[in-house]
Amino acid sequence: MTKITEQKAALPNSLPRPEGEEEQLLRIWYAPTGWRWFTAVNNTTVGVLYLGAAFVFFVLAGLVALVMRTQLAVPENHLVSQDLYNQLFTVHGTTMMFLFAVPAMEALGVLLLPQMLAARDLPFPRLSAFAIWAYIIGGGVFFSTIFYDLAPKGGWFMYPPLTLTEYSPGDNADFWLLGIGFIEISAIAGAIEIIVGILRTRPPGMSLDKLPIFAWSMLVFAGMIVVAFPAVILATMFLEIERSFGWPFFTAAGGGDPLLWQHLFWFFGHPEVYIIFLPAAGLVSMIVPTMARTPLVGYKLIVVALIATGFFSFGLWVHHMFATGIPSLSLAFFSATSMAVAVPSGIQVFAWIATIASSKGRFQLNTPSLFVLGMLFIFTVGGLTGVMVAMVPFDWQAHDTHFIVAHLHYVLVGGMVFPLFATFYYWAPMVSTRMLSERLGKWCFWLMFIGFNLTFLHMHITGLVGMPRRVWTYSEASGWGTYNFVSTVGAYIIGAGVLVFIIDLIRNFRVGQHGMSNPWQAGTLEWLPTDLYSTRSIPHVTSREPLWDQPNLAEQVESGQHYLPNAPTGGRETIVTSPIEAKPQYVIQMLGPGWMHFFAAVFTAACFLLLTIKVVVPALVCGVLAIVCFLIWAWELDKGPAKGPIEIGAGFKLPVYVTGPVGHGWWAMVILMLVAGSLYFAYLFSYLYTWTVSPGVWPSDATDLPRLQWPIVSALLFIAGAAFFAVAKRTLPEPGEKHILTPLLVLLGALSSVFAVYLDIWCHWQAGLKPTESSYGALVYMAGVLDGQLVFAVLMMSLFVIARHFTGKLDRVRFASLENTMLLVYYTVAQALIGLLLIHGFPRVI
Amino acid sequence: MTTSKPEFSESFIGIALLTLAGPLIWVLHFAIVYGVQHIACVTLKERADFWVNVSIIAVTVAALLALLFLTLKPDVLQRLDRNQPRPENIKAFFSGMMRLLAFLSFFAVLWSGTALFFLPACGSVA
């Protein structure tokens, strides 16, 4: 075994490589074409598809905006009806936030990260592909509702009581709730992939202090998704259940509170702004040093700023609720954080300016740079108006006016759209055989920049003179006509800019990986020569800008002189390194193209969408088919240790199969548990919050509650379930053998948990509590729903583990599937015990 | 056939939590001051002012002292992470990050905590 310190002496390995290695890599990493293209999982293929789909949604939502601007161009206009206008602004906001902004950033993660980290692919390629197809199908159906009068009308934040059944009958709101809920699940799948990818598939030597800033920003981005998205998933569950079954979470008459929705929505919604901005800031932090020909000034400060922004953004949610009557001191806490978050944002802006300044005039003024400079101006204006609306008295004046519309567009377009266009022009040569046109790019920039400011700069004044948001039209006497007309002209100029970009794409963008390598003379690894298999060999990294600091690295990597220049297992593989120092630990065996992730996405989408229109039986059939697809897909995941250990170069001989906390599957499972934990935390908040609003609907007498023996039995069953699994692991047989006790214990463990959930729900029902009677009843049964969905997952996974045992794929060596199931079981038990304590204990102590 | 163990392993959770100590203290402070204020104002009515004031001052002072300590003594990270041998550049990177994050969090806690001196504990100035 080579010691870590000997690596640099051992690499590059200048000995000639055996013939046929590169051909084997090309064969293994082929990208399917024709009708099999749907099975593709290569990050470059699905990444371009993902980004392309997000851009299509951007264009569609932009066209919707143009219709709205045309309606508002002159007073008392009747181009569209009031009802259609409501649908238009809801679809515009929802599409831009959920179908464009977040997916575009995840798409860039899928597309750029493996190349930036010189990994062959992200660790779960089919999970990425599943997330992408789920998003495309779900997003496509959601957007199409605008064409047949089924689009939601409640604004992108869907506030109840407006969105409750009595005020929003029909399926329009349900399309938002189920469609967007489904897309959020897709976003979470992508986030898990990105976190594990960044922390575990970096090239040897790329310790965290050498991680590209974009990867840091994506790490924070994905972490924020893990914490923030579950809150809105829970909120959409509450609202859909209330609309479908009448559980009164938000109805004041039943002890519910519409403000609960606002808390949950904005706990997601405000971090969402930073979820969009931080990766864009990461992209800018990659482009600026290249164009300035100098390393980024303040690398550590920028990392700190990204992390601090990620945290502080979770203390801002009430700044969207300043006008709801919350006590002043509470508002002050959120106002303080709103100002605190400006500090790390400012750090990044000053670091970019300092980097440009330190280039001493070498800064290249090309299309990506122009978009970056445009972003600096626009985002800074948005940030300054953000500080203004963070002050409660000012916010009360500007609330729900066009001032806010101008502010949010300055933040989001400056903070995300301009960096994205810079990205398009900067990184296009990585996946295209031709660069985009500089001439058209500059036209695109100036049209967008001028058009944007013409649309939104004076819109601050439109708002300050009193024009409210979301109005269909306005009277001539208001005096807002000129402002609105100029805004509409500006919007069409933005549209012209985007059109120029589309023309540029049509003329010059040709997917392929044999174009110019490193046309910008950048320093990071994504500019190494690549093919279908990513880089020919995986480099040993010694600095933050390896292509600037390690001479001839590109040639060495391309001629296979670094790690893993071949495919020792005969399949798709990449190196897994330690999370901090990036030392080689093992080689991951990955899945290639397949149909199951695609069909799983199709059937999952069908299940959600059929439920939306209340076609229950076909929806359930699709749900079952989706589960079957997942199980077939998962069957191939655990390939076992048969092909290892293998040589990767520099004397490293690595295993191809590990279990426990070292394994990437274990990491993914732990992150999934964090998602579930965040969702349950949001539930606990909802329970306690609703109690503070309506303590009168909580039981005043312990005799109204189920007897204590039932929750105790339930808790014991949960604990017994976990114990069965722990013992089952000890009974695993030697390879090639079977042991009937193992599957029996696994089954008993799963059934114990199922029965425990059933018992808890049953005891409340027997005590006379109904979920439709009050918010208390709804929240009590909701705990059962949340535990029940986990227990259902445990049951499915347990049956899967049992099947693997009987087919000889589960033993003392190969037990990753059991280990992952056990992790979920332990989490489920912990969550259920907390829930039992709250549901049965809290009403007894108040 | 046995599972091979990697030659190298390193602990991650400990150093990550230590590095993020500043923002985590801010999270804790924020949750306590907002939670205590909300629940006390709803449940304690006229006695709420006293308990809101006392608890917010106590929690804010404690949080500020902890953050000040992390800012002034960043080598605490290396002492707590001593079981894991790490290169000097990694230690310096993480302790530097911890210090800067604690410094930023100090001001976030300070701004939240001092609001108490300017506004009523439970009422609205609207």
Coordinates of N, CA and C in Angstrom, one line a residue, chain A residues 728-831:
Chain A
A728 N -31.4 -9.3 13.5 CA -31.3 -9.8 12.2 C -30.0 -9.7 11.5
K729 N -29.3 -8.5 11.8 CA -28.0 -8.3 11.2 C -27.0 -9.3 11.8
R730 N -27.2 -9.6 13.0 CA -26.2 -10.6 13.7 C -26.4 -12.0 13.1
T731 N -27.6 -12.2 12.6 CA -27.8 -13.6 12.1 C -27.5 -13.8 10.6
L732 N -26.9 -12.8 10.0 CA -26.6 -12.9 8.5 C -25.8 -14.1 8.3
P733 N -26.1 -14.8 7.2 CA -25.3 -16.0 7.0 C -24.0 -15.7 6.2
E734 N -23.1 -16.7 6.2 CA -21.9 -16.6 5.4 C -22.3 -16.5 3.9
P735 N -21.4 -16.0 3.0 CA -21.8 -16.0 1.6 C -22.1 -17.3 1.1
G736 N -23.1 -17.4 0.3 CA -23.5 -18.7 -0.3 C -24.5 -19.5 0.6
E737 N -24.7 -19.1 1.8 CA -25.6 -19.8 2.7 C -26.9 -19.0 2.9
K738 N -27.9 -19.7 3.5 CA -29.1 -19.0 3.8 C -29.5 -19.3 5.2
H739 N -30.2 -18.4 5.9 CA -30.5 -18.6 7.3 C -31.9 -18.1 7.5
I740 N -32.9 -18.9 7.7 CA -34.3 -18.6 7.8 C -34.6 -17.5 8.8
L741 N -33.7 -17.5 9.9 CA -34.0 -16.5 11.0 C -33.9 -15.1 10.5
T742 N -33.0 -14.8 9.6 CA -32.7 -13.4 9.1 C -34.0 -12.9 8.5
P743 N -34.6 -13.5 7.4 CA -35.8 -12.9 6.9 C -36.9 -12.8 7.8
L744 N -37.0 -13.8 8.7 CA -38.1 -13.8 9.7 C -38.0 -12.6 10.6
L745 N -36.8 -12.3 11.1 CA -36.6 -11.2 12.0 C -36.9 -9.9 11.3
V746 N -36.4 -9.8 10.1 CA -36.7 -8.6 9.3 C -38.2 -8.4 9.1
L747 N -38.9 -9.4 8.8 CA -40.3 -9.3 8.6 C -41.0 -8.9 9.9
L748 N -40.6 -9.6 11.0 CA -41.2 -9.2 12.3 C -40.9 -7.8 12.7
G749 N -39.7 -7.3 12.4 CA -39.4 -5.9 12.7 C -40.3 -4.9 11.9
A750 N -40.5 -5.2 10.6 CA -41.3 -4.3 9.8 C -42.7 -4.4 10.3
L751 N -43.2 -5.6 10.6 CA -44.6 -5.7 11.0 C -44.9 -5.1 12.4
S752 N -43.9 -5.2 13.2 CA -44.1 -4.5 14.5 C -44.3 -3.0 14.4
S753 N -43.5 -2.4 13.5 CA -43.7 -1.0 13.2 C -45.1 -0.7 12.6
V754 N -45.5 -1.5 11.7 CA -46.8 -1.3 11.0 C -47.9 -1.4 12.1
F755 N -47.8 -2.4 13.0 CA -48.8 -2.5 14.0 C -48.8 -1.4 15.0
A756 N -47.6 -0.9 15.3 CA -47.5 0.2 16.2 C -48.2 1.4 15.7
V757 N -48.0 1.7 14.4 CA -48.7 2.9 13.9 C -50.2 2.7 13.9
Y758 N -50.6 1.5 13.5 CA -52.1 1.2 13.4 C -52.7 1.3 14.8
L759 N -52.0 0.8 15.8 CA -52.5 0.9 17.2 C -52.7 2.3 17.7
D760 N -51.7 3.2 17.3 CA -51.8 4.6 17.8 C -53.0 5.3 17.1
I761 N -53.2 5.0 15.8 CA -54.3 5.6 15.2 C -55.6 5.1 15.7
W762 N -55.7 3.8 15.9 CA -56.9 3.1 16.5 C -57.3 3.7 17.8
C763 N -56.3 3.9 18.7 CA -56.6 4.3 20.1 C -57.2 5.7 20.1
H764 N -56.8 6.6 19.2 CA -57.4 7.9 19.1 C -58.8 7.8 18.5
W765 N -59.0 6.9 17.6 CA -60.3 6.8 17.0 C -61.3 6.2 18.0
Q766 N -60.8 5.3 18.8 CA -61.6 4.7 19.9 C -62.0 5.7 21.0
A767 N -61.1 6.7 21.2 CA -61.3 7.7 22.2 C -62.3 8.8 21.6
G768 N -62.7 8.6 20.4 CA -63.7 9.5 19.8 C -63.2 10.7 19.1
L769 N -61.9 10.8 18.9 CA -61.3 11.9 18.2 C -61.4 11.7 16.7
K770 N -61.9 12.7 16.0 CA -62.0 12.7 14.5 C -61.2 13.8 13.9
P771 N -60.5 13.5 12.8 CA -59.6 14.5 12.2 C -60.3 15.7 11.6
T772 N -61.6 15.5 11.3 CA -62.3 16.7 10.7 C -62.9 17.6 11.7
E773 N -62.8 17.2 13.0 CA -63.5 18.1 14.0 C -62.8 19.3 14.3
S774 N -61.5 19.2 14.4 CA -60.7 20.4 14.9 C -59.3 20.3 14.4
S775 N -58.6 21.4 14.5 CA -57.2 21.4 14.1 C -56.4 20.4 15.0
Y776 N -56.8 20.3 16.2 CA -56.1 19.3 17.1 C -56.3 17.9 16.6
G777 N -57.5 17.5 16.2 CA -57.7 16.2 15.7 C -56.9 16.0 14.4
A778 N -56.9 17.0 13.5 CA -56.2 16.9 12.3 C -54.7 16.7 12.5
L779 N -54.1 17.4 13.5 CA -52.7 17.3 13.7 C -52.3 16.0 14.4
V780 N -53.2 15.5 15.2 CA -53.0 14.2 15.9 C -52.9 13.1 14.8
Y781 N -53.9 13.1 13.9 CA -53.9 12.0 12.9 C -52.8 12.3 11.8
M782 N -52.4 13.5 11.7 CA -51.3 13.8 10.8 C -50.0 13.1 11.2
A783 N -49.8 13.0 12.6 CA -48.6 12.3 13.1 C -48.6 10.9 12.6
G784 N -49.8 10.3 12.6 CA -50.0 8.9 12.1 C -49.7 8.8 10.6
V785 N -50.1 9.8 9.9 CA -49.8 9.8 8.4 C -48.3 9.9 8.2
L786 N -47.6 10.8 8.9 CA -46.2 10.9 8.7 C -45.4 9.7 9.2
D787 N -45.8 9.1 10.3 CA -45.2 7.8 10.7 C -45.6 6.7 9.7
G788 N -46.8 6.7 9.3 CA -47.3 5.7 8.4 C -46.5 5.6 7.1
Q789 N -46.2 6.8 6.5 CA -45.5 6.8 5.2 C -44.1 6.2 5.4
L790 N -43.5 6.5 6.6 CA -42.1 5.9 6.8 C -42.2 4.4 7.0
V791 N -43.2 4.0 7.7 CA -43.4 2.6 8.0 C -43.7 1.8 6.7
F792 N -44.4 2.5 5.8 CA -44.7 1.9 4.5 C -43.4 1.7 3.8
A793 N -42.5 2.7 3.8 CA -41.2 2.6 3.1 C -40.4 1.5 3.8
V794 N -40.4 1.4 5.1 CA -39.7 0.3 5.8 C -40.2 -1.1 5.4
L795 N -41.5 -1.2 5.3 CA -42.1 -2.5 4.9 C -41.6 -2.9 3.5
M796 N -41.7 -1.9 2.6 CA -41.3 -2.2 1.2 C -39.8 -2.6 1.1
M797 N -39.0 -1.8 1.9 CA -37.5 -2.1 1.9 C -37.3 -3.5 2.6
S798 N -38.1 -3.8 3.6 CA -37.9 -5.1 4.3 C -38.2 -6.3 3.3
L799 N -39.3 -6.1 2.6 CA -39.6 -7.2 1.6 C -38.5 -7.3 0.5
F800 N -37.9 -6.2 0.2 CA -36.8 -6.2 -0.8 C -35.6 -6.9 -0.2
V801 N -35.3 -6.6 1.1 CA -34.2 -7.3 1.8 C -34.4 -8.8 1.8
I802 N -35.7 -9.2 2.2 CA -36.0 -10.6 2.3 C -35.8 -11.3 0.9
A803 N -36.2 -10.6 -0.2 CA -36.1 -11.2 -1.5 C -34.6 -11.4 -1.8
R804 N -33.8 -10.4 -1.4 CA -32.4 -10.5 -1.7 C -31.7 -11.7 -0.9
H805 N -32.3 -11.9 0.3 CA -31.8 -13.0 1.1 C -32.0 -14.4 0.3
F806 N -33.3 -14.5 -0.2 CA -33.6 -15.8 -0.8 C -33.0 -16.0 -2.1
T807 N -32.5 -14.9 -2.7 CA -31.8 -15.0 -4.0 C -30.2 -15.0 -3.8
G808 N -29.8 -15.1 -2.6 CA -28.4 -15.3 -2.3 C -27.6 -14.0 -2.4
K809 N -28.3 -12.8 -2.3 CA -27.6 -11.5 -2.5 C -27.5 -10.8 -1.2
L810 N -27.8 -11.5 -0.1 CA -27.7 -10.8 1.3 C -26.9 -11.8 2.2
D811 N -25.8 -11.4 2.6 CA -25.0 -12.2 3.5 C -24.1 -11.3 4.4
R812 N -23.3 -12.0 5.2 CA -22.4 -11.3 6.1 C -21.5 -10.3 5.5
V813 N -21.2 -10.4 4.2 CA -20.3 -9.5 3.5 C -21.1 -8.5 2.7
R814 N -22.2 -8.9 2.1 CA -22.9 -8.1 1.2 C -24.3 -7.7 1.8
F815 N -24.3 -6.6 2.6 CA -25.5 -6.4 3.4 C -25.9 -4.9 3.4
A816 N -25.5 -4.2 2.3 CA -25.8 -2.7 2.3 C -27.3 -2.5 2.3
S817 N -28.1 -3.4 1.6 CA -29.5 -3.1 1.6 C -30.1 -3.3 3.0
L818 N -29.7 -4.2 3.8 CA -30.2 -4.4 5.1 C -29.7 -3.2 6.0
E819 N -28.5 -2.8 5.8 CA -28.0 -1.6 6.6 C -28.8 -0.4 6.3
N820 N -29.1 -0.1 5.1 CA -29.8 1.1 4.7 C -31.3 1.0 5.3
T821 N -31.8 -0.2 5.3 CA -33.2 -0.4 5.8 C -33.1 -0.1 7.3
M822 N -32.1 -0.6 8.0 CA -32.0 -0.4 9.4 C -31.8 1.0 9.8
L823 N -31.1 1.8 9.0 CA -31.0 3.2 9.3 C -32.4 3.9 9.3
L824 N -33.2 3.5 8.3 CA -34.5 4.1 8.2 C -35.4 3.6 9.3
V825 N -35.2 2.4 9.7 CA -36.0 1.9 10.9 C -35.6 2.6 12.1
Y826 N -34.3 2.8 12.4 CA -33.9 3.6 13.6 C -34.5 5.0 13.6
Y827 N -34.4 5.6 12.4 CA -34.9 7.0 12.4 C -36.5 7.0 12.6
T828 N -37.1 6.0 12.0 CA -38.6 5.9 12.2 C -39.0 5.8 13.6
V829 N -38.3 4.9 14.3 CA -38.5 4.7 15.7 C -38.3 5.9 16.5
A830 N -37.2 6.6 16.3 CA -36.9 7.9 17.0 C -38.1 8.9 16.7
Q831 N -38.4 9.1 15.5 CA -39.5 10.0 15.2 C -40.8 9.6 15.8

